[in-house]
Amino acid sequence: MISVTHVSFSYPHAPSVFEDVSMELSAGERVVLLGSNGSGKTTLARLMNGSLVPTDGEVCVDGTNTADVSSTHGSLQVGLIRQDPANQLISASVFEEVAFGPSHLGLSQPEVLACAEKSLELCGIAHLRDRTTYELSGGQQQLLAFAATLALSPHYLVLDEVYVQLDARTRTKIRSLVASLVSAGLGVLELSHSVESLFGASRVLWLHDGQIAWSGSPNDFLQDASRAAAAGLMHTGYARILQKAVAQGFDLSGAHDIKALGRYLCKKGLQDEVKSLLLEGSSSCGRSSHARLNCDVDSDACLNAHTLALRGASLTFETTRALDKVSLESKGELVLLAGRSGSGKTTAARVLAGVLEADEGKAVFDGARVSVGSVGLAFQNPENQVFADTVFDDIAYGPRVRGFSASSLKDSVHRAAHEVDVDSEILKRSPFELSGGQLRRVALAGLVACHFDALVLDEPTAGLDGASRQLIRNMVKAYADHGVPTIVITHDVGEWLEVCDRVMFMAGGKIVGTYCAQQAQFQEDIYEKADLEAPPEVQLLMQLKGGEDFD
């Protein structure tokens, strides 16, 4: 058992993260820890595996105080898989990364090889064994971090927002793997902002205002809509529908099953109400581009809409064809680029922003070749984008390089921070003291402060709580409405359908389909072209419509 007893913690020169927190994690259970960005979830995770030591109180793993042993010993007992996998990887190749841990456990060479092969197979990345770690996509790096951690055979596993960079199909497979490990006796703490995590969980904990504010079953937690909203879970139509079902008695004890949910809603006679809820956003799908084409918005936005495009872009990394004659365009639109991990989305984003040059073809902005710094790029991993001593200086770096005057620079920083909900007190702190969600908002603020005329955003809502996700979606839509071409790379197509104009699917480095937002909301089969699962909202709507075609 991991026992956290009357624990308090604060970072140097910063307010206390939490005080007098107590909790337990037993073998053979999966506990979900909820909380808004900055609530202390990641700090608690690091305390549990011994990489941090409490200011007060104690953390014991199977009776041993983490303060009395090395952090290396703690990580062997409690595997921590972080939300920023790139910073967790240390080896040059995939196989070396997974074999590194077992090779330091006194195992024979054949045992090390067998252990590494088994972990790669379990995580579905055996085909990547000879690839270099730096050429992997974010999702593939996350799976590699999983495999490397499992190869150490820890007694407990702490998952810090580990599903956010994975597509739905891969999430389902890894959730199934985790469930089997729990059944075999592994104790798992899962940090999450997603209602999907509640399915099959043993307990739910809510970390709020520096305290464990609530503890109980997933069903009891979701019964209260206001509490679920305060915890940041109610930011999608699917979450709100699931809450309605739970309030009517739907059981979350099994695995995530959308068809079972649909059958239950029909059984309770809720299908018409749910269809109405799901259809509420359909009239707004594609609204920004439609309005501009008909000049229903500010005429200046119609006249001044910029164009960002890829023209026949191809790019090869060593032996991997990352892009294969990719062409796409946004003329003052919000366009989603979706696909499975490793499909080429992030590579396309970097070529669009001018930080990678294609072997063939090019990226163009308003007809001219894109140069570095002309297009704003939000990285998939925000920790790779921040570097200054303070948050203020980090946000100010771009405007300073672009020649903003001292007065306009300060004003731009404060406006950008306000726009993405970065508190003014945080501006004085080091960005490296922040939570993953806070860090992502800081990285986005750095783009906003620069006043770019085109944006490429790689997973801009990953790891954010519900309120922050809604804020970012609204902000991005507002830019597109004013003629700023915006490309969003995402695994969560469903959350963007109400605000985007088009969805483009990638697979194997190619564009395999382009659809308007309404098609993506009402045609489940189009996702198969990119080997993707349709968003839960789309699956549920099609089930409740009884397979009718959208006219």
XYZ file of C-alpha atoms in Angstrom:
551
model
C 0.000 0.000 0.000
C 1.051 3.592 -0.638
C -0.017 5.771 2.273
C 0.115 9.564 2.153
C -0.299 10.833 5.703
C -0.857 14.501 6.644
C 1.389 15.628 3.792
C 2.101 19.272 3.017
C 4.364 20.524 0.257
C 5.624 23.802 -1.139
C 8.234 24.663 -3.754
C 10.946 27.239 -2.859
C 9.713 30.838 -2.902
C 6.173 29.733 -3.788
C 2.895 29.312 -1.892
C 2.025 25.917 -0.437
C 0.716 23.499 -3.085
C -1.389 21.614 -0.540
C -1.578 21.085 3.206
C -2.445 18.110 5.392
C -3.366 15.774 2.528
C -3.962 12.106 3.327
C -4.842 9.249 0.958
C -4.076 5.595 0.260
C -3.525 3.459 -2.826
C -3.794 -0.312 -2.439
C -2.570 -3.101 -4.673
C -5.163 -4.192 -7.219
C -7.116 -0.930 -7.417
C -7.221 1.978 -9.852
C -7.901 5.329 -8.241
C -8.644 8.413 -10.356
C -7.331 11.757 -9.100
C -9.211 14.777 -10.454
C -8.346 18.440 -10.070
C -7.947 21.628 -12.075
C -4.631 22.715 -13.588
C -2.313 23.847 -10.803
C -4.208 21.967 -8.086
C -1.150 19.852 -7.224
C -1.931 16.525 -8.910
C 1.503 16.170 -10.524
C 3.230 17.200 -7.305
C 1.318 14.503 -5.416
C 2.300 11.981 -8.110
C 5.984 12.852 -7.707
C 5.707 12.589 -3.928
C 4.265 9.099 -4.267
C 7.220 7.778 -6.288
C 9.826 9.497 -4.135
C 11.116 12.039 -6.642
C 9.897 14.721 -4.215
C 9.914 14.608 -0.406
C 7.108 16.202 1.659
C 7.646 19.451 3.524
C 5.589 17.902 6.337
C 4.000 14.498 6.842
C 5.140 11.255 5.257
C 4.677 9.047 2.221
C 5.209 5.316 2.769
C 5.376 2.626 0.075
C 4.702 -0.832 1.490
C 5.765 0.446 4.899
C 8.960 2.221 3.791
C 9.145 6.004 4.137
C 10.173 7.524 0.791
C 12.338 10.046 2.690
C 14.529 7.157 3.907
C 15.401 5.699 0.489
C 16.835 7.010 -2.766
C 14.580 8.371 -5.483
C 15.894 5.565 -7.724
C 14.565 2.978 -5.279
C 11.241 4.799 -5.191
C 10.909 4.802 -8.978
C 11.462 1.032 -9.058
C 8.585 0.500 -6.642
C 6.296 3.204 -8.034
C 6.508 3.753 -11.778
C 5.603 7.302 -12.803
C 4.628 7.919 -16.425
C 4.622 11.653 -17.007
C 2.513 13.840 -19.254
C 5.698 15.016 -21.029
C 7.182 11.717 -22.296
C 10.026 13.312 -24.258
C 11.617 14.435 -20.981
C 11.384 10.897 -19.616
C 13.329 9.225 -22.433
C 17.113 8.860 -22.177
C 18.239 6.399 -24.870
C 18.884 6.787 -28.586
C 16.755 3.885 -29.803
C 13.376 2.481 -28.825
C 14.726 -0.937 -27.850
C 17.603 0.554 -25.825
C 15.115 2.723 -23.922
C 12.993 -0.239 -22.850
C 16.009 -2.445 -22.086
C 17.811 0.229 -20.040
C 15.904 -0.320 -16.786
C 15.993 -4.142 -16.725
C 19.710 -4.104 -17.600
C 20.362 -2.396 -14.246
C 18.371 -4.907 -12.195
C 20.977 -7.679 -12.215
C 19.201 -9.719 -14.888
C 21.009 -11.880 -17.420
C 21.230 -10.645 -21.008
C 18.570 -13.104 -22.263
C 16.270 -12.021 -19.408
C 16.771 -8.339 -20.267
C 15.994 -8.979 -23.935
C 12.891 -11.027 -23.102
C 11.659 -8.376 -20.670
C 12.119 -5.586 -23.229
C 10.440 -7.549 -26.021
C 7.455 -8.355 -23.799
C 6.958 -4.705 -22.801
C 7.186 -3.513 -26.407
C 4.614 -6.113 -27.432
C 2.248 -5.225 -24.581
C 2.278 -1.556 -25.586
C 1.861 -2.275 -29.299
C 5.153 -0.747 -30.437
C 7.274 -3.815 -31.222
C 7.363 -2.625 -34.848
C 9.184 0.523 -33.683
C 11.982 -1.325 -31.831
C 14.767 -0.145 -34.175
C 13.583 3.459 -34.554
C 15.385 6.369 -32.901
C 13.448 7.965 -30.048
C 13.721 11.502 -31.413
C 11.854 10.655 -34.637
C 8.804 9.275 -32.812
C 5.532 11.170 -32.603
C 4.317 12.403 -29.223
C 1.872 9.512 -28.948
C 4.558 6.971 -29.842
C 6.870 8.509 -27.233
C 4.098 8.131 -24.661
C 3.729 4.444 -25.513
C 7.497 4.056 -25.253
C 7.471 5.632 -21.781
C 4.749 3.115 -20.847
C 6.823 0.198 -22.130
C 10.020 1.368 -20.411
C 8.199 1.751 -17.093
C 6.424 -1.607 -17.303
C 9.756 -3.296 -18.078
C 10.827 -2.448 -14.509
C 7.877 -4.459 -13.088
C 6.839 -1.793 -10.555
C 4.402 -2.613 -7.743
C 2.438 0.580 -8.369
C 1.885 2.822 -11.377
C 1.117 6.551 -11.416
C -0.269 7.818 -14.734
C -0.041 11.597 -15.132
C -2.404 12.602 -17.974
C -0.880 9.844 -20.099
C -3.782 9.414 -22.535
C -3.947 12.975 -23.871
C -1.482 12.374 -26.736
C -3.052 9.066 -27.777
C -5.800 8.584 -30.355
C -9.031 6.933 -29.185
C -8.182 3.461 -30.521
C -4.805 3.445 -28.803
C -6.331 4.822 -25.598
C -8.794 1.928 -25.554
C -5.993 -0.624 -25.955
C -3.839 0.919 -23.228
C -6.802 1.255 -20.857
C -7.470 -2.451 -21.413
C -3.813 -3.217 -20.654
C -3.948 -1.155 -17.455
C -7.161 -2.928 -16.393
C -5.468 -6.314 -16.831
C -2.489 -5.151 -14.757
C -4.819 -3.966 -11.995
C -6.599 -7.332 -12.049
C -3.173 -8.951 -11.628
C -2.549 -6.887 -8.476
C -0.932 -3.643 -9.656
C -2.047 -0.484 -7.855
C -2.704 2.445 -10.226
C -3.262 6.148 -9.580
C -4.539 7.930 -12.700
C -4.424 11.727 -12.933
C -7.094 12.878 -15.357
C -9.478 15.517 -16.704
C -11.577 12.995 -18.659
C -14.871 11.278 -17.842
C -13.574 8.206 -19.698
C -11.211 7.572 -16.786
C -14.155 7.071 -14.410
C -15.237 3.846 -16.121
C -14.024 0.852 -14.120
C -12.249 2.939 -11.474
C -12.220 1.719 -7.871
C -12.446 5.209 -6.379
C -12.343 8.889 -7.286
C -10.432 11.577 -5.390
C -10.920 15.286 -6.045
C -7.995 17.563 -5.176
C -9.345 21.080 -4.722
C -8.062 24.168 -2.885
C -5.095 22.244 -1.505
C -7.206 19.465 0.020
C -8.742 16.133 -0.895
C -12.205 17.676 -1.180
C -14.053 14.470 -2.054
C -13.493 10.705 -2.052
C -15.895 8.001 -3.183
C -17.156 5.906 -6.080
C -17.211 7.138 -9.709
C -21.013 6.885 -9.790
C -21.431 8.922 -6.619
C -19.036 11.563 -7.925
C -20.789 12.004 -11.263
C -24.263 12.030 -9.689
C -23.673 15.660 -8.719
C -23.460 17.729 -11.926
C -22.225 20.873 -10.151
C -19.396 18.977 -8.446
C -18.406 17.304 -11.728
C -18.403 20.719 -13.426
C -16.261 22.218 -10.655
C -13.786 19.369 -11.188
C -13.580 20.280 -14.894
C -15.273 17.188 -16.317
C -18.333 18.712 -17.988
C -16.706 20.479 -20.953
C -18.080 18.181 -23.676
C -21.564 17.162 -24.751
C -20.617 13.531 -24.161
C -19.669 14.259 -20.533
C -22.965 16.033 -19.907
C -24.914 13.128 -21.428
C -22.971 10.587 -19.378
C -23.770 12.580 -16.248
C -27.483 12.465 -17.116
C -27.270 8.697 -17.584
C -25.475 8.205 -14.259
C -28.093 10.344 -12.516
C -30.655 7.882 -13.949
C -28.720 4.875 -12.620
C -26.188 4.020 -15.358
C -23.319 2.009 -13.866
C -19.700 3.056 -14.478
C -18.162 -0.096 -13.006
C -17.402 -1.698 -16.381
C -15.098 -0.696 -19.230
C -15.892 2.361 -21.362
C -18.702 1.202 -23.683
C -20.569 3.763 -25.796
C -22.996 1.182 -27.193
C -23.985 0.121 -23.662
C -24.576 3.782 -22.813
C -26.749 4.236 -25.913
C -28.837 1.178 -25.065
C -29.321 2.450 -21.526
C -30.450 5.878 -22.718
C -33.019 4.230 -24.998
C -34.187 1.984 -22.176
C -34.788 5.068 -20.022
C -36.580 6.881 -22.853
C -33.934 9.610 -23.007
C -32.942 9.196 -26.652
C -34.862 12.217 -27.970
C -33.551 14.505 -25.232
C -29.998 13.304 -25.817
C -30.284 13.688 -29.609
C -31.426 17.270 -29.077
C -28.411 17.943 -26.861
C -26.030 16.443 -29.411
C -27.626 18.367 -32.269
C -27.473 21.730 -30.470
C -24.010 22.465 -31.845
C -24.627 21.199 -35.354
C -25.978 24.483 -36.679
C -22.775 26.225 -35.610
C -20.470 23.734 -37.350
C -18.461 25.571 -39.981
C -20.056 28.859 -39.007
C -16.915 30.980 -39.127
C -15.996 30.227 -42.757
C -19.624 30.297 -43.909
C -20.076 33.704 -42.331
C -16.933 35.060 -43.974
C -17.880 33.711 -47.387
C -21.196 35.528 -47.094
C -19.661 38.583 -45.396
C -21.912 38.151 -42.352
C -19.051 39.159 -40.068
C -16.857 42.239 -40.053
C -16.221 43.059 -43.717
C -12.566 43.796 -42.906
C -12.166 40.156 -41.864
C -13.598 39.082 -45.224
C -11.255 41.341 -47.147
C -8.157 40.678 -45.048
C -8.352 36.912 -44.523
C -4.881 35.416 -44.900
C -4.025 32.082 -46.516
C -1.672 29.452 -45.098
C -0.987 26.352 -47.170
C 1.199 23.344 -47.864
C 1.857 22.679 -51.550
C 2.879 19.090 -52.331
C 5.114 18.769 -49.273
C 7.185 15.590 -48.874
C 9.744 14.866 -46.153
C 11.744 11.763 -45.212
C 13.502 11.114 -41.888
C 16.217 8.504 -42.470
C 14.052 5.656 -43.839
C 10.667 6.978 -42.680
C 8.467 8.856 -45.170
C 6.897 11.369 -42.763
C 5.086 13.433 -45.415
C 4.081 12.263 -48.879
C 2.961 15.037 -51.254
C 0.773 16.733 -48.650
C -1.341 19.682 -49.765
C -3.696 21.594 -47.476
C -4.968 25.137 -47.119
C -6.647 27.447 -44.646
C -7.983 30.764 -45.898
C -8.877 32.487 -42.652
C -10.393 29.212 -41.437
C -10.098 26.939 -38.432
C -8.991 23.606 -39.908
C -8.421 20.433 -37.878
C -5.666 18.019 -38.872
C -6.405 14.622 -37.314
C -4.843 11.185 -37.493
C -3.332 8.402 -35.442
C -0.002 8.755 -33.642
C 2.795 8.737 -36.205
C 0.563 9.713 -39.133
C 2.628 12.852 -39.869
C 0.530 15.564 -38.203
C 3.285 17.151 -36.126
C 5.731 17.028 -39.037
C 3.158 18.817 -41.208
C 2.712 21.406 -38.452
C 6.426 22.130 -38.311
C 6.731 22.457 -42.080
C 3.717 24.794 -42.114
C 5.396 26.990 -39.490
C 8.727 27.042 -41.312
C 10.773 25.284 -38.619
C 11.256 22.229 -40.867
C 11.945 22.410 -44.585
C 10.296 19.883 -46.868
C 12.426 17.795 -49.239
C 9.869 18.593 -51.932
C 7.078 21.150 -52.063
C 6.754 24.096 -49.699
C 4.713 25.986 -47.125
C 3.299 29.315 -48.291
C 1.655 32.245 -46.511
C -0.282 34.676 -48.687
C 1.555 33.294 -51.720
C 5.113 33.666 -50.357
C 7.279 30.870 -48.952
C 6.933 30.654 -45.166
C 10.000 31.803 -43.245
C 10.869 31.042 -39.622
C 8.954 33.380 -37.321
C 6.245 34.356 -39.788
C 3.750 31.749 -38.521
C 3.006 31.116 -34.850
C 3.610 27.508 -33.756
C 2.481 25.985 -30.450
C 4.513 22.847 -29.789
C 2.892 19.562 -28.795
C 5.047 19.571 -25.646
C 5.015 23.095 -24.141
C 8.080 22.372 -21.994
C 10.064 22.450 -25.264
C 8.839 25.985 -25.926
C 9.636 27.773 -22.643
C 13.123 28.668 -21.446
C 13.223 32.053 -19.640
C 13.751 32.643 -15.917
C 10.245 34.011 -15.399
C 6.876 33.521 -17.054
C 6.770 37.238 -17.928
C 10.110 37.062 -19.748
C 9.055 33.928 -21.568
C 5.854 35.499 -22.901
C 7.765 38.710 -23.683
C 10.531 37.007 -25.667
C 8.651 36.841 -28.973
C 7.353 40.433 -28.915
C 10.843 41.644 -27.937
C 12.445 39.833 -30.907
C 9.737 41.239 -33.183
C 10.702 44.770 -32.139
C 7.828 45.788 -29.862
C 8.468 48.978 -27.889
C 8.864 48.647 -24.107
C 5.360 49.960 -23.407
C 3.601 47.903 -26.077
C 5.602 44.814 -25.060
C 4.422 45.016 -21.452
C 0.853 45.635 -22.577
C 0.975 42.692 -25.007
C 2.269 40.340 -22.301
C -0.477 41.273 -19.846
C -3.196 41.110 -22.508
C -1.996 37.702 -23.699
C -1.760 36.366 -20.145
C -5.297 37.536 -19.457
C -6.587 36.022 -22.711
C -5.376 32.515 -21.787
C -6.114 32.893 -18.048
C -2.539 33.092 -16.761
C -2.806 34.796 -13.366
C -0.686 37.938 -12.935
C 0.976 36.392 -9.861
C 2.283 33.546 -12.014
C 4.127 36.047 -14.248
C 6.786 36.412 -11.537
C 7.419 32.682 -11.187
C 9.711 30.352 -13.099
C 7.821 28.506 -15.857
C 9.509 25.306 -14.675
C 7.594 25.448 -11.370
C 4.227 25.297 -13.129
C 1.874 22.407 -13.747
C 1.610 20.934 -17.241
C -1.669 22.747 -17.890
C -0.334 26.091 -16.659
C 2.776 25.624 -18.790
C 0.667 24.993 -21.896
C -1.268 28.231 -21.325
C 1.999 30.138 -20.870
C 3.310 28.765 -24.184
C 0.063 29.807 -25.896
C 0.303 33.260 -24.309
C 3.721 33.648 -25.936
C 2.066 33.193 -29.342
C -0.873 35.473 -28.572
C 1.482 38.267 -27.475
C 3.219 38.207 -30.878
C 0.053 39.024 -32.885
C 0.777 36.425 -35.583
C -1.309 36.502 -38.775
C -1.339 32.681 -38.991
C -1.318 29.999 -36.295
C -0.436 26.301 -36.148
C -1.414 24.743 -32.819
C -0.271 21.201 -32.008
C -2.647 19.649 -29.435
C -3.353 23.053 -27.796
C -5.846 21.676 -25.242
C -3.941 18.518 -24.211
C -3.676 18.271 -20.429
C -5.982 21.238 -19.791
C -8.956 21.122 -17.449
C -12.456 21.640 -18.809
C -12.664 25.392 -18.239
C -9.281 25.985 -19.876
C -10.152 23.809 -22.871
C -13.311 25.822 -23.484
C -11.383 29.080 -23.128
C -8.767 28.019 -25.690
C -11.361 26.761 -28.182
C -13.262 30.052 -28.001
C -10.054 32.057 -28.374
C -8.896 30.058 -31.405
C -12.297 30.390 -33.068
C -12.225 34.159 -32.521
C -8.897 34.377 -34.372
C -10.272 32.389 -37.310
C -13.405 34.552 -37.349
C -11.131 37.560 -37.894
C -9.341 36.046 -40.861
C -6.368 34.372 -39.148
C -5.753 30.976 -40.807
C -5.496 28.466 -37.976
C -4.476 24.813 -38.203
C -5.167 22.723 -35.097
C -3.508 19.317 -34.698
C -5.690 17.153 -32.481
C -6.675 13.664 -31.374
C -9.928 14.974 -29.896
C -11.883 15.942 -33.000
C -15.157 15.891 -31.065
C -14.361 18.840 -28.835
C -13.588 21.066 -31.859
C -16.524 20.227 -34.137
C -18.719 23.081 -32.909
C -16.076 25.701 -33.733
C -14.048 24.364 -36.673
C -14.688 24.782 -40.401
C -13.104 21.661 -41.870
C -11.460 18.420 -40.777
C -8.565 16.865 -42.688
C -7.468 13.315 -41.909
C -3.900 12.025 -42.230
C -2.583 8.463 -42.450
C 0.852 7.263 -43.504
C 2.053 10.795 -44.194
C -0.796 11.533 -46.633
C -4.055 13.478 -46.539
C -6.707 10.743 -46.869
C -9.862 12.832 -46.526
C -11.174 16.394 -46.210
C -14.641 17.111 -44.813
C -16.706 20.014 -43.583
C -17.468 20.083 -39.866
C -21.052 18.895 -40.374
C -19.881 15.807 -42.257
C -17.458 15.025 -39.427
C -20.290 15.346 -36.917
C -22.792 13.140 -38.735
C -20.775 10.576 -40.711
C -19.111 8.004 -38.485
C -17.599 6.055 -41.372
C -15.305 8.857 -42.579
C -13.022 8.323 -39.574
C -12.163 4.822 -40.757
C -10.134 6.264 -43.648
C -7.554 7.403 -41.103
C -8.019 4.285 -38.923
C -9.573 6.479 -36.228
C -12.481 5.937 -33.885
C -15.238 8.498 -34.337
C -15.659 10.821 -31.328
C -18.043 9.431 -28.676
C -20.577 12.160 -29.477
C -20.662 11.058 -33.126
C -20.915 7.351 -32.268
C -23.706 7.996 -29.785
C -25.671 10.223 -32.151
C -25.486 7.663 -34.968
C -26.607 4.922 -32.593
C -29.560 6.953 -31.320
C -30.540 7.961 -34.864
C -30.756 4.276 -35.692
C -28.294 4.490 -38.551
C -30.187 7.224 -40.452
C -28.123 9.206 -42.924
C -27.746 12.909 -42.219
C -29.429 14.884 -44.925
